[in-house]
Coordinates of C-alpha atoms in Angstrom, one line a residue:
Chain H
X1 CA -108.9 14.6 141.6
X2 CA -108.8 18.3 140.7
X3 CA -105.4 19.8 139.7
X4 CA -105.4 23.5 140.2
X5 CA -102.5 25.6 139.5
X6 CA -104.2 29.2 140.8
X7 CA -104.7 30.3 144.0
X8 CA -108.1 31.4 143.5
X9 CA -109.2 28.9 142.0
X10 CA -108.1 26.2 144.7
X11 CA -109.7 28.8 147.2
X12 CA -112.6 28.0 145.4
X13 CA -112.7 24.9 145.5
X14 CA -112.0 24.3 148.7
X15 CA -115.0 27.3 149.8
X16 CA -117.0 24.7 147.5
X17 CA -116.0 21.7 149.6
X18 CA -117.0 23.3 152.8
X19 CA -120.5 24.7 151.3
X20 CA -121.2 21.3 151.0
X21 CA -120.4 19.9 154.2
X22 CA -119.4 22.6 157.0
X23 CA -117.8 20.5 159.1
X24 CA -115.4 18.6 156.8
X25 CA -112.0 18.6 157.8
X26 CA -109.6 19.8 155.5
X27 CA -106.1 18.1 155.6
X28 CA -103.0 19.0 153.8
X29 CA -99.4 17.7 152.7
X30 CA -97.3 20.6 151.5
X31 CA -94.2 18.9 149.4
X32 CA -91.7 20.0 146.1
X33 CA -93.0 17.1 143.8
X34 CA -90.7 14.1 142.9
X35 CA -93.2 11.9 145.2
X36 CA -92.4 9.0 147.0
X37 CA -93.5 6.3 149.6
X38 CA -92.7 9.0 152.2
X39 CA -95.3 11.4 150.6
X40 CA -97.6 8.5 149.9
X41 CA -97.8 7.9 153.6
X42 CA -98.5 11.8 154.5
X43 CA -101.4 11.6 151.5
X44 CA -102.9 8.2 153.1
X45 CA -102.6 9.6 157.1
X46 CA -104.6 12.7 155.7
X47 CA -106.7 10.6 154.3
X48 CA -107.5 8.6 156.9
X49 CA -107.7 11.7 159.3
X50 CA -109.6 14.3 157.1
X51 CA -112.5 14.4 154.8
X52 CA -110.6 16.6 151.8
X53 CA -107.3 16.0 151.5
X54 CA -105.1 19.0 149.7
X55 CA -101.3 17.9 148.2
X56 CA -99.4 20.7 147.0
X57 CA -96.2 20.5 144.9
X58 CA -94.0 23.4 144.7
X59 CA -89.9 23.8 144.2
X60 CA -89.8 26.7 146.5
X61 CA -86.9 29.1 145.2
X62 CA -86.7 31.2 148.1
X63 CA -85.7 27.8 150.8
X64 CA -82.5 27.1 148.5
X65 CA -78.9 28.9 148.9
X66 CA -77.4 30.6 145.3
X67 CA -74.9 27.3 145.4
X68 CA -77.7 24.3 146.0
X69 CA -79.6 22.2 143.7
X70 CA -83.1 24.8 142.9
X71 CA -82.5 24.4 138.9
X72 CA -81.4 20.7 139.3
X73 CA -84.1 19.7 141.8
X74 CA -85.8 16.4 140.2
X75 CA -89.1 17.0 138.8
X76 CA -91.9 14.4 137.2
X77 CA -95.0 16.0 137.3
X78 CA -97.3 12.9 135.6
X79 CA -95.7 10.6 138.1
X80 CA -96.5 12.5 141.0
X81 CA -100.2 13.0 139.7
X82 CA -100.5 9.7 139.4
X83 CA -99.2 8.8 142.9
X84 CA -101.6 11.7 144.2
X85 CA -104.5 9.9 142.4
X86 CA -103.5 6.4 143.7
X87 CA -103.3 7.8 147.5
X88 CA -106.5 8.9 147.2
X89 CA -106.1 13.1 147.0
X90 CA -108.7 15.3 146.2
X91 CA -107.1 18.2 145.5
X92 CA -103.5 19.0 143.8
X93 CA -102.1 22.7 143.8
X94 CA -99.5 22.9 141.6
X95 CA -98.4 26.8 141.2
X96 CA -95.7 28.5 138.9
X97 CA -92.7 30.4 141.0
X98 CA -94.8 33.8 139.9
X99 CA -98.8 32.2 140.9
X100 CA -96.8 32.2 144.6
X101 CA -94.4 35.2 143.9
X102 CA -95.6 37.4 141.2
X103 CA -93.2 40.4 143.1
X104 CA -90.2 39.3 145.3
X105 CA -91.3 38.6 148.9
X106 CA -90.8 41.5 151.4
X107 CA -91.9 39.6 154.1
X108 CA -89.6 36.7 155.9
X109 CA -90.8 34.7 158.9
X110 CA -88.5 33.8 160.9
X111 CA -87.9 31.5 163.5
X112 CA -85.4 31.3 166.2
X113 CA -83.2 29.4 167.9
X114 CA -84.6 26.0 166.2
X115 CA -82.8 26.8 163.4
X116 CA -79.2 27.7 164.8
X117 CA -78.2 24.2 164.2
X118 CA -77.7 21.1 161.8
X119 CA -79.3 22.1 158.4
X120 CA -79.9 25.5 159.7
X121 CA -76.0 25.9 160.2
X122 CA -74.8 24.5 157.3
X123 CA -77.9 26.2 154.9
X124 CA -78.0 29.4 155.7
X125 CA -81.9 31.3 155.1
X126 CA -82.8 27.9 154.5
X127 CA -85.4 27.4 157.3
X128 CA -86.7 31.6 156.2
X129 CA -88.0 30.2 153.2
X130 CA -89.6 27.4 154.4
X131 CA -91.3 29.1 157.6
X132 CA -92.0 31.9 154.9
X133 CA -93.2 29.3 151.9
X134 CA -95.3 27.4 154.4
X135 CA -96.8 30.1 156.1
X136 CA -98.1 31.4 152.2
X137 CA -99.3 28.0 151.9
X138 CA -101.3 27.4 155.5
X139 CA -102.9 30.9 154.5
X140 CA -104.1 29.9 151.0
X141 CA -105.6 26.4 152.0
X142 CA -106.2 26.7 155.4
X143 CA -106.3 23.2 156.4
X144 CA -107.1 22.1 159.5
X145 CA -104.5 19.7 159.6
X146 CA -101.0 19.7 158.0
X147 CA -98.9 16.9 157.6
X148 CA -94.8 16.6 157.5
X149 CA -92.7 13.8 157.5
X150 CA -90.4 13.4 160.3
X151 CA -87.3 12.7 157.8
X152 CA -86.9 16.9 158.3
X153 CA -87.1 16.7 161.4
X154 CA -86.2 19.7 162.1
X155 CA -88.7 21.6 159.3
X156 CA -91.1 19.5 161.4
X157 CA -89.7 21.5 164.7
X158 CA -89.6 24.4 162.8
X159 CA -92.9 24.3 161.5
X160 CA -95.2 23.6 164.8
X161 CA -92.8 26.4 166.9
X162 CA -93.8 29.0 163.9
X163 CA -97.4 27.8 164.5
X164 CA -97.2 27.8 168.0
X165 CA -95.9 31.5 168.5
X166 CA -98.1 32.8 165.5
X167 CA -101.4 31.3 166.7
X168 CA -102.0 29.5 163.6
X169 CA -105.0 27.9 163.5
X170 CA -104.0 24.7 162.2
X171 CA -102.4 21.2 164.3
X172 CA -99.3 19.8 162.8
X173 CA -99.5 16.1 162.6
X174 CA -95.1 14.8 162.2
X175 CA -95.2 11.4 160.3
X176 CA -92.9 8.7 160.5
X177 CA -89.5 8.1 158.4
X178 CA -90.1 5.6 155.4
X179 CA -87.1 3.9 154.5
X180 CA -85.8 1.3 151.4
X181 CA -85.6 -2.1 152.2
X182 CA -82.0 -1.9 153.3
X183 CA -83.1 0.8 155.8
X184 CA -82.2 3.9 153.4
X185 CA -84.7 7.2 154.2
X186 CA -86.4 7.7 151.0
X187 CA -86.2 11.4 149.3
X188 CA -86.5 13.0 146.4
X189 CA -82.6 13.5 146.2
X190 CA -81.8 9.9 146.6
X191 CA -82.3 9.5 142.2
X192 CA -78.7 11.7 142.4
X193 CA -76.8 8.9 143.5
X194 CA -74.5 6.9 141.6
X195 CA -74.6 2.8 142.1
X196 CA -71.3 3.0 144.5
X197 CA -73.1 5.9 146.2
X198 CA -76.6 4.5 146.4
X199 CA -74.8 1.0 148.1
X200 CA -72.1 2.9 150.7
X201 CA -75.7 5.2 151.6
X202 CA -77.0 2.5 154.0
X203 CA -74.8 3.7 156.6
X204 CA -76.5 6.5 157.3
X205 CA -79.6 4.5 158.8
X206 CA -76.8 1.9 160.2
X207 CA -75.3 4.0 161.6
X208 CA -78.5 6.0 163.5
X209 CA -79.5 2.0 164.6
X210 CA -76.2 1.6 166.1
X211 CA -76.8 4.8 168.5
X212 CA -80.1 3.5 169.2
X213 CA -79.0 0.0 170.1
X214 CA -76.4 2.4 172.4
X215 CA -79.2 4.4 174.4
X216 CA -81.4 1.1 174.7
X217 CA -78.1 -0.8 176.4
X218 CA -78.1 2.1 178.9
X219 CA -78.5 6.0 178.1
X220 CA -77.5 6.9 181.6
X221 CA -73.7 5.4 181.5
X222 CA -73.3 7.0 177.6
X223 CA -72.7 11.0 176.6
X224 CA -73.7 12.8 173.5
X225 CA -70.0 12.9 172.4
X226 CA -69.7 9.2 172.9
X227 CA -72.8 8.7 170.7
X228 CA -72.1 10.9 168.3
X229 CA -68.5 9.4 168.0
X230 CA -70.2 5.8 167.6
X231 CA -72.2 7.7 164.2
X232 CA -69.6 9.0 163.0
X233 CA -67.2 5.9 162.9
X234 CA -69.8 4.4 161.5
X235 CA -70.6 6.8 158.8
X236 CA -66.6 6.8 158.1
X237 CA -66.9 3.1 156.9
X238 CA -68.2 4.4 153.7
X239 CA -65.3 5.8 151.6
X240 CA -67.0 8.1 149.9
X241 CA -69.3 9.7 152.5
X242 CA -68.0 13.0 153.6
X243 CA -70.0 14.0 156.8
X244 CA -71.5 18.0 157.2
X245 CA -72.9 17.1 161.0
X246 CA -73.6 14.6 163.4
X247 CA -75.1 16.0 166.3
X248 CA -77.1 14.9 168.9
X249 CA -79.7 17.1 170.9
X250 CA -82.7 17.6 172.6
X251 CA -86.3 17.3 170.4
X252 CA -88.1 19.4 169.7
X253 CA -86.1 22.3 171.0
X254 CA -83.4 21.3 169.1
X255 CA -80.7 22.4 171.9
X256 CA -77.4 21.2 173.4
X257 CA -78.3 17.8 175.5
X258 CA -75.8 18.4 179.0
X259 CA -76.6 14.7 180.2
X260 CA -78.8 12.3 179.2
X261 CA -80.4 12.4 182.5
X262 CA -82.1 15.6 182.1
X263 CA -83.7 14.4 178.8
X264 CA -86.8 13.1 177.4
X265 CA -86.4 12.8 174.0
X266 CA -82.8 13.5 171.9
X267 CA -82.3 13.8 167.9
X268 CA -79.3 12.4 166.5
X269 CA -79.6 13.8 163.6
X270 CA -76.6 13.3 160.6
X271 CA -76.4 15.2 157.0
X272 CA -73.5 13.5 154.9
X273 CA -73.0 14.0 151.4
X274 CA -71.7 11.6 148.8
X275 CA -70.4 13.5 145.6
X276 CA -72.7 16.6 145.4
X277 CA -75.8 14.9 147.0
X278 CA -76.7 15.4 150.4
X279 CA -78.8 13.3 152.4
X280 CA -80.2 13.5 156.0
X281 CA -81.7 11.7 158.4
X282 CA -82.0 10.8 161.9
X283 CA -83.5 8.9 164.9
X284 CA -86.0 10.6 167.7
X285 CA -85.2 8.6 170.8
X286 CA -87.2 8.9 173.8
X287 CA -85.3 8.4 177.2
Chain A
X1 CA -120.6 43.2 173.8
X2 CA -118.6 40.4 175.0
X3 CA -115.5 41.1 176.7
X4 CA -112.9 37.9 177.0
X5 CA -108.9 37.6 177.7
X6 CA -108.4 33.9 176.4
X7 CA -107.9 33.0 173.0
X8 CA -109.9 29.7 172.9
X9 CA -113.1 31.8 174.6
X10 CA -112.8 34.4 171.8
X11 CA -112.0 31.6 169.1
X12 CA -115.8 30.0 170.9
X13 CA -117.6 33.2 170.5
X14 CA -116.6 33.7 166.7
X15 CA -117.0 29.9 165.7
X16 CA -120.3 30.3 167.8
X17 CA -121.4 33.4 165.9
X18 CA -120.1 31.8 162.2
X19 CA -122.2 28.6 163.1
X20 CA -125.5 30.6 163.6
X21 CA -124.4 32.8 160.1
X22 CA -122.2 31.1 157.9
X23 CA -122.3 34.0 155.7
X24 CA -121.2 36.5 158.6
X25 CA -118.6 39.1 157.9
X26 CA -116.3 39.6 160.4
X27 CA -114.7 43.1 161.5
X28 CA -111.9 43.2 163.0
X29 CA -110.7 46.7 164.9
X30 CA -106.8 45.6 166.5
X31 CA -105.6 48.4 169.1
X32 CA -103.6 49.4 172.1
X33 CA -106.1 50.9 174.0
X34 CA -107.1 54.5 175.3
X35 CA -109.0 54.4 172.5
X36 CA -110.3 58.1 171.1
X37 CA -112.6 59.4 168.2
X38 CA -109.9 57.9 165.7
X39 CA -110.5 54.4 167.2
X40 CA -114.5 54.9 167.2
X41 CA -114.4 55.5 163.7
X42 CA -112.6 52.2 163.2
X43 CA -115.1 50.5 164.8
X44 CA -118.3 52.5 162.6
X45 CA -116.3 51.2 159.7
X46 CA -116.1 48.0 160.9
X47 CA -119.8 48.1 162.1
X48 CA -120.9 49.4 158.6
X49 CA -119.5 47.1 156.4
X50 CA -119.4 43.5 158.6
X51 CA -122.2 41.3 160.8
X52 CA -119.4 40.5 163.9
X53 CA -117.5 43.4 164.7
X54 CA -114.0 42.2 166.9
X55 CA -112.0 44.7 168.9
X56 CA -108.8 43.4 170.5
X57 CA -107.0 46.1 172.9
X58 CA -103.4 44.8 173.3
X59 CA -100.3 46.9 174.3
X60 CA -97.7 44.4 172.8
X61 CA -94.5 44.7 174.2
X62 CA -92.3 43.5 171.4
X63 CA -92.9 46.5 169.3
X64 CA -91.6 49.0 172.2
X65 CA -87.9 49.4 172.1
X66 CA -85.9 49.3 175.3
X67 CA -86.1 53.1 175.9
X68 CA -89.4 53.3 174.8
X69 CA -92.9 53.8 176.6
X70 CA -94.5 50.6 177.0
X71 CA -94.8 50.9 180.7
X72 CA -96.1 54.0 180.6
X73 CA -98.4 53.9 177.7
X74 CA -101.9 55.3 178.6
X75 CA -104.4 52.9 179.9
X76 CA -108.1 53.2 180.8
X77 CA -110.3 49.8 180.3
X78 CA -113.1 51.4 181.9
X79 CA -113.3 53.8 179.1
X80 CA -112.5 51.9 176.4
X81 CA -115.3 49.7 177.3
X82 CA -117.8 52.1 177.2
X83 CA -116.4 53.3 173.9
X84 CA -116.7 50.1 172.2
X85 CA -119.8 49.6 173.6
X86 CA -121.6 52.9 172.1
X87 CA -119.3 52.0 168.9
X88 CA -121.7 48.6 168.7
X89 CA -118.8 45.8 169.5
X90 CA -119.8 42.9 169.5
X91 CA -117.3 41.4 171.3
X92 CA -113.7 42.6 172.7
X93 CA -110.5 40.5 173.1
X94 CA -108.3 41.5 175.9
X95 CA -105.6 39.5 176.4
X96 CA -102.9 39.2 179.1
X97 CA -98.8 39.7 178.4
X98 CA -98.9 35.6 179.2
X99 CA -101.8 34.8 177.0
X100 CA -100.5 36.4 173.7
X101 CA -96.7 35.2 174.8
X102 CA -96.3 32.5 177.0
X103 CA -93.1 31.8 176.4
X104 CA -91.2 34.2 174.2
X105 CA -91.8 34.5 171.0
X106 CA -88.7 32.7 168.5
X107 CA -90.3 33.4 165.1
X108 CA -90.5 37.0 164.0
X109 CA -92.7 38.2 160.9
X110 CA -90.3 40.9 159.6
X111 CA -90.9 43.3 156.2
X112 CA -88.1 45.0 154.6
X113 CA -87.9 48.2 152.3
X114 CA -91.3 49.7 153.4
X115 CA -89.6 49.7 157.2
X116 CA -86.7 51.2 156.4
X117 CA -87.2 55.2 156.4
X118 CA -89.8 57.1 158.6
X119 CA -91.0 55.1 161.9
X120 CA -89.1 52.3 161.2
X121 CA -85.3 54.2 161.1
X122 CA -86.1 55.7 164.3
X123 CA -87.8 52.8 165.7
X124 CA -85.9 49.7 164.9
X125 CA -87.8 46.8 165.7
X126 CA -90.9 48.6 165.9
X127 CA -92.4 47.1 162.9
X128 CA -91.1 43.8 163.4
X129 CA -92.9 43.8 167.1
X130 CA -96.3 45.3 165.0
X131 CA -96.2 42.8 161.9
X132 CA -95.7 39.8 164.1
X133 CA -98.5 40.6 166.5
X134 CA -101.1 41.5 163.6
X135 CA -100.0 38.2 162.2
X136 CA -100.9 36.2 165.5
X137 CA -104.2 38.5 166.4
X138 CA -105.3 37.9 163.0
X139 CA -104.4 34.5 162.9
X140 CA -106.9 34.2 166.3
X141 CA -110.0 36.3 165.1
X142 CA -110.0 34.7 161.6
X143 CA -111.5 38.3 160.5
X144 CA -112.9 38.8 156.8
X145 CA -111.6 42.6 157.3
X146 CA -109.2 44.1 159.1
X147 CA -109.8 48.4 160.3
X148 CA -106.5 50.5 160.4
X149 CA -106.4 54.4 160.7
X150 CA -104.2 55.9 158.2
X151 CA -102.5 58.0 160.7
X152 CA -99.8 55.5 161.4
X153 CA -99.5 55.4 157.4
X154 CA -96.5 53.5 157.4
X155 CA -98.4 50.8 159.7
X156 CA -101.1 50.2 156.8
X157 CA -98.2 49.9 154.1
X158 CA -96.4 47.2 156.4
X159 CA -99.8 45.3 156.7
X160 CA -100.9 45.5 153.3
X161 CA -97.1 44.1 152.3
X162 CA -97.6 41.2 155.0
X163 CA -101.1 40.8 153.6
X164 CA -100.1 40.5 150.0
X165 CA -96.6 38.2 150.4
X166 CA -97.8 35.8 153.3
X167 CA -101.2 35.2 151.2
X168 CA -103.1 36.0 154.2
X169 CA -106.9 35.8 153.6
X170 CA -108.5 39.2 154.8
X171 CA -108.8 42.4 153.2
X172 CA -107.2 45.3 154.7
X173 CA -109.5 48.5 154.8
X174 CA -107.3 51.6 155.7
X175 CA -109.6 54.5 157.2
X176 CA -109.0 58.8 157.5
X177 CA -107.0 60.2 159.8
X178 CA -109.4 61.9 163.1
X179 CA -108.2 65.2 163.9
X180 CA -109.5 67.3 166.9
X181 CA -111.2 70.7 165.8
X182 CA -107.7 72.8 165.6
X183 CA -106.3 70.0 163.4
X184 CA -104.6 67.7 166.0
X185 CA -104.6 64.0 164.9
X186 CA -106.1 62.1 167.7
X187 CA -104.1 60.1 169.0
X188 CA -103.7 58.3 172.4
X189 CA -100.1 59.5 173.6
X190 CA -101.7 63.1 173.3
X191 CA -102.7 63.3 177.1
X192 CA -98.9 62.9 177.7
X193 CA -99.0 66.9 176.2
X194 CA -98.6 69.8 178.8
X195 CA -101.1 72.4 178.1
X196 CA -98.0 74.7 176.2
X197 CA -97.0 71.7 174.2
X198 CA -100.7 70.8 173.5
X199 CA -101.2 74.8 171.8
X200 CA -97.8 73.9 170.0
X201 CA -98.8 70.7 168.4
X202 CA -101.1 71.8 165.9
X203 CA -98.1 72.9 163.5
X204 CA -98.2 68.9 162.6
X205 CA -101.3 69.5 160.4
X206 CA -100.9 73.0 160.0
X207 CA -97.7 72.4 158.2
X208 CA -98.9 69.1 156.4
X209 CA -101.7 71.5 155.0
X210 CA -99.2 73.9 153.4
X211 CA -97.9 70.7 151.8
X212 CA -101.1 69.6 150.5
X213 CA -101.9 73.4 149.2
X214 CA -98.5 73.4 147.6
X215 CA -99.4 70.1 146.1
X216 CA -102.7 71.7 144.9
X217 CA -100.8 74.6 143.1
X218 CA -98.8 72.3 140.8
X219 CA -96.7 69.5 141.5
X220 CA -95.0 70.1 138.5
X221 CA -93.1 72.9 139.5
X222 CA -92.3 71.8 142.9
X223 CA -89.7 69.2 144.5
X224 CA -89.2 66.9 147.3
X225 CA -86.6 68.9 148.7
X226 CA -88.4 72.3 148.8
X227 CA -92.2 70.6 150.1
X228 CA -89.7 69.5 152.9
X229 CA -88.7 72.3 153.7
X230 CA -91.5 74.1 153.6
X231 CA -92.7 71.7 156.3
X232 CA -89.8 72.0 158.5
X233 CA -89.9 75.7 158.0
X234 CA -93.7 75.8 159.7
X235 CA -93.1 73.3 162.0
X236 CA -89.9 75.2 163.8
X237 CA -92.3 78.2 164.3
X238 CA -93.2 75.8 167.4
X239 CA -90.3 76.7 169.6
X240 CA -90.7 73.1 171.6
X241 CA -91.1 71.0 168.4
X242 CA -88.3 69.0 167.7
X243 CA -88.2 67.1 164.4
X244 CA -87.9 63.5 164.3
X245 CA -88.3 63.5 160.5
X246 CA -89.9 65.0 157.7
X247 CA -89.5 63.2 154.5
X248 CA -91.6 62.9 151.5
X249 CA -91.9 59.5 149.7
X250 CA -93.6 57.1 147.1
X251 CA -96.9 55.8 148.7
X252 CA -97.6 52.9 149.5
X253 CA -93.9 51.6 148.6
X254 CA -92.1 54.3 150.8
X255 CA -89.7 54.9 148.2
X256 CA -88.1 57.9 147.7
X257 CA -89.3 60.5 144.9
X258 CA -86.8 61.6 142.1
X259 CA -89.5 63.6 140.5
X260 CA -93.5 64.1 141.3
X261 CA -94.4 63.6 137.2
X262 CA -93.6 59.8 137.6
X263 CA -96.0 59.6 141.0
X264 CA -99.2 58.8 141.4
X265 CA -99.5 58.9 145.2
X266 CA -96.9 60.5 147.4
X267 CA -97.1 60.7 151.3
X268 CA -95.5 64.0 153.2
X269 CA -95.2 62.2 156.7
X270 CA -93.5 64.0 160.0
X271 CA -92.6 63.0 163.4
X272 CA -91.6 65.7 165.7
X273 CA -91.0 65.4 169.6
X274 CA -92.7 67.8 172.3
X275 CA -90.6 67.0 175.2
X276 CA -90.9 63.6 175.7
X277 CA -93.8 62.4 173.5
X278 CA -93.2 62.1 170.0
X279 CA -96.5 63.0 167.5
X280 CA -96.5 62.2 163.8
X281 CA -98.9 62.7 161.2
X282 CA -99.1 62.9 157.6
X283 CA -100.9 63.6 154.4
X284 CA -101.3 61.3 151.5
X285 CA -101.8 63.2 148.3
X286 CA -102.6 61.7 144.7
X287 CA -100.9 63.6 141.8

């Protein structure tokens, strides 16, 4: 495993890659570090999909507000190296902030719509710097496939409509939610909790099970504020969880659901934060 | 010369031409159409220095504003064919409204300080609409160069700022300005001139030349304000010019100038209106 922390030089070695063999696939899992199962599983599905497979870890500045957690944002750089070996990468890129901004960005992508609600709402710029961060990162490894974990789901929605209306050249492969035993999403963030918080947590997925129970019993006799009321009770169990949204809406466009009738697939998608940690997560359900 | 409208027929005939050379350059020439002698040499450029030379002719809506002449912007495939032809294109990419924006676009590659003065105050959008469909026509050709003229000056300083933030992997090659034997730079919208207005326009460069000779007999003594006016002065000799702008600024950063001793490159760049087609021009001068 080679761990590269310049941009030409990982150009290089990926130009050396495809010397060798012109037709190998090139797959990639763009991620801030702090690896965990979730990552593990992107690493092995682009390993089992594509012939090189690229990680890259980077705390990207420019997708966190002035208030959020950049500074604090856990870091473990051997650990992660050592996942990456174990999942079988070839590749690690591992930039400084000034190897991927040596002058402050001019240039923001932008993307519409998709990001006028849940995380997009309550982080504002948020979803600029990621569309902007990822699009740097597509352009210096152009991969043939990227892979993204459908915890964010809506960086995954994000992501493939900025591909989409750019004409990248690239196919976005989403990746399913890994969760603790007790049905918790893993992420990064999750180390922030204390013992009481890390127990009362569970209601998150809990709660996204009962609304799924809900749209399996019947989803043409229920209404998106009759689900999301069933989440939130739920959520409200735990004393010391203090909801930002619970929302439920149609995937991927990430707009207002009218009735359940007109609707393939619906998010309901809930952040909730517990002391200063915020965790997210949600449930795709198709109709 | 090839001549195709879809993306995956022109993505084909480059992967086809890359297979048989996996060392080919290739050229990439994006216009509007109605191309002229300034486009041709774009092409010779691009013809020179690359194996596969690409021209895409595109009138893209999104950078028009509402007022603006996108409907009635010049357009002659017949001729432009036969242009690129004798130019020694290999293959042109002419693309549909629908198959360059089938839906409309949400994500919008934007570039802030280098828009801000010249074009982009009295155009606002208009570099948004240009950056974003560079982005997507380069993100279908895939080209290892990229030919701009350097009469839409502020144009190449916008790409060159995308190019360098989003990481994208082609090198920019900015090429002279064209001018027509009295000093007119070519430019498509000058058919929209009436014969009067035509006789008018070559103040543009006549003026810009009194800039460059004032340049030539010492910057030191000189100053933004009075190289202004000195341009303004010659260019209302033309009794139907009217004067967009005139400004004289930092190049390629578009800032303004305190003083020419700490410049290295400074651009004297006008727009000026002949009823109602609007010319600009400009001279880049080092110090």
């Amino acid at each position: 495993m080679q761990v590269l922390s310049s941009i030409s030089e990982l150009r290089a070695a990926i130009r050396a890659a495809k010397r060798e063999n012109p037709d190998a696939q090139v797959g990639f899992v763009p991620t801030m570090g702090f690896l965990h199962e979730g990552h593990a599983s992107l690493l092995e599905a682009a390993r089992a999909a594509c012939d090189v497979v690229v990680l890259s870890i980077f705390v990207n500045p420019l997708q966190f507000g002035p208030n959020e957690d950049f500074e604090r944002y856990p870091r473990d750089e051997e650990r992660d190296l050592a996942l990456a070996a174990k999942a079988g990468t070839d590749i690690v890129f591992l930039p400084q902030v000034e190897e991927m901004y040596p002058a402050p960005t001019r240039t923001i992508v932008s993307v519409k719509e998709v990001t006028s609600r849940l995380c997009g709402a309550s982080r504002p710029g948020h979803f600029d710097g990621v569309a902007t961060v990822v699009s740097k990162l597509l352009h210096i490894v152009q991969p043939d496939q990227a892979f993204f974990g459908m915890k964010d789901a809506q960086q995954v929605a994000v992501i493939e409509q900025m591909v989409l209306d750019l004409n990248m050249p690239v196919r976005i492969v989403p990746c399913p939610i890994v969760r603790e035993p007790d049905g918790l999403a893993k992420s990064s963030r999750n180390v922030y909790l204390s013992p009481e918080e890390r127990a009362q947590s569970v209601v998150l997925s809990q709660a996204l099970q009962k609304a799924r129970l809900r749209f399996e019993a019947g989803a043409d006799d229920t209404t998106p504020s009759e689900v999301t009321l069933l989440v939130e009770t739920k959520i409200r169990q735990a004393p010391l969880a203090v909801i930002d949204y619970v929302e439920v809406l149609e995937f991927p466009s990430l707009q207002p659901v009218s009735s359940f009738a007109d609707s393939n697939r619906v998010i309901v998608a809930v952040a909730v934060k517990f002391g200063n940690t915020r965790l997210i997560d949600n449930a795709v359900i198709s109709i």
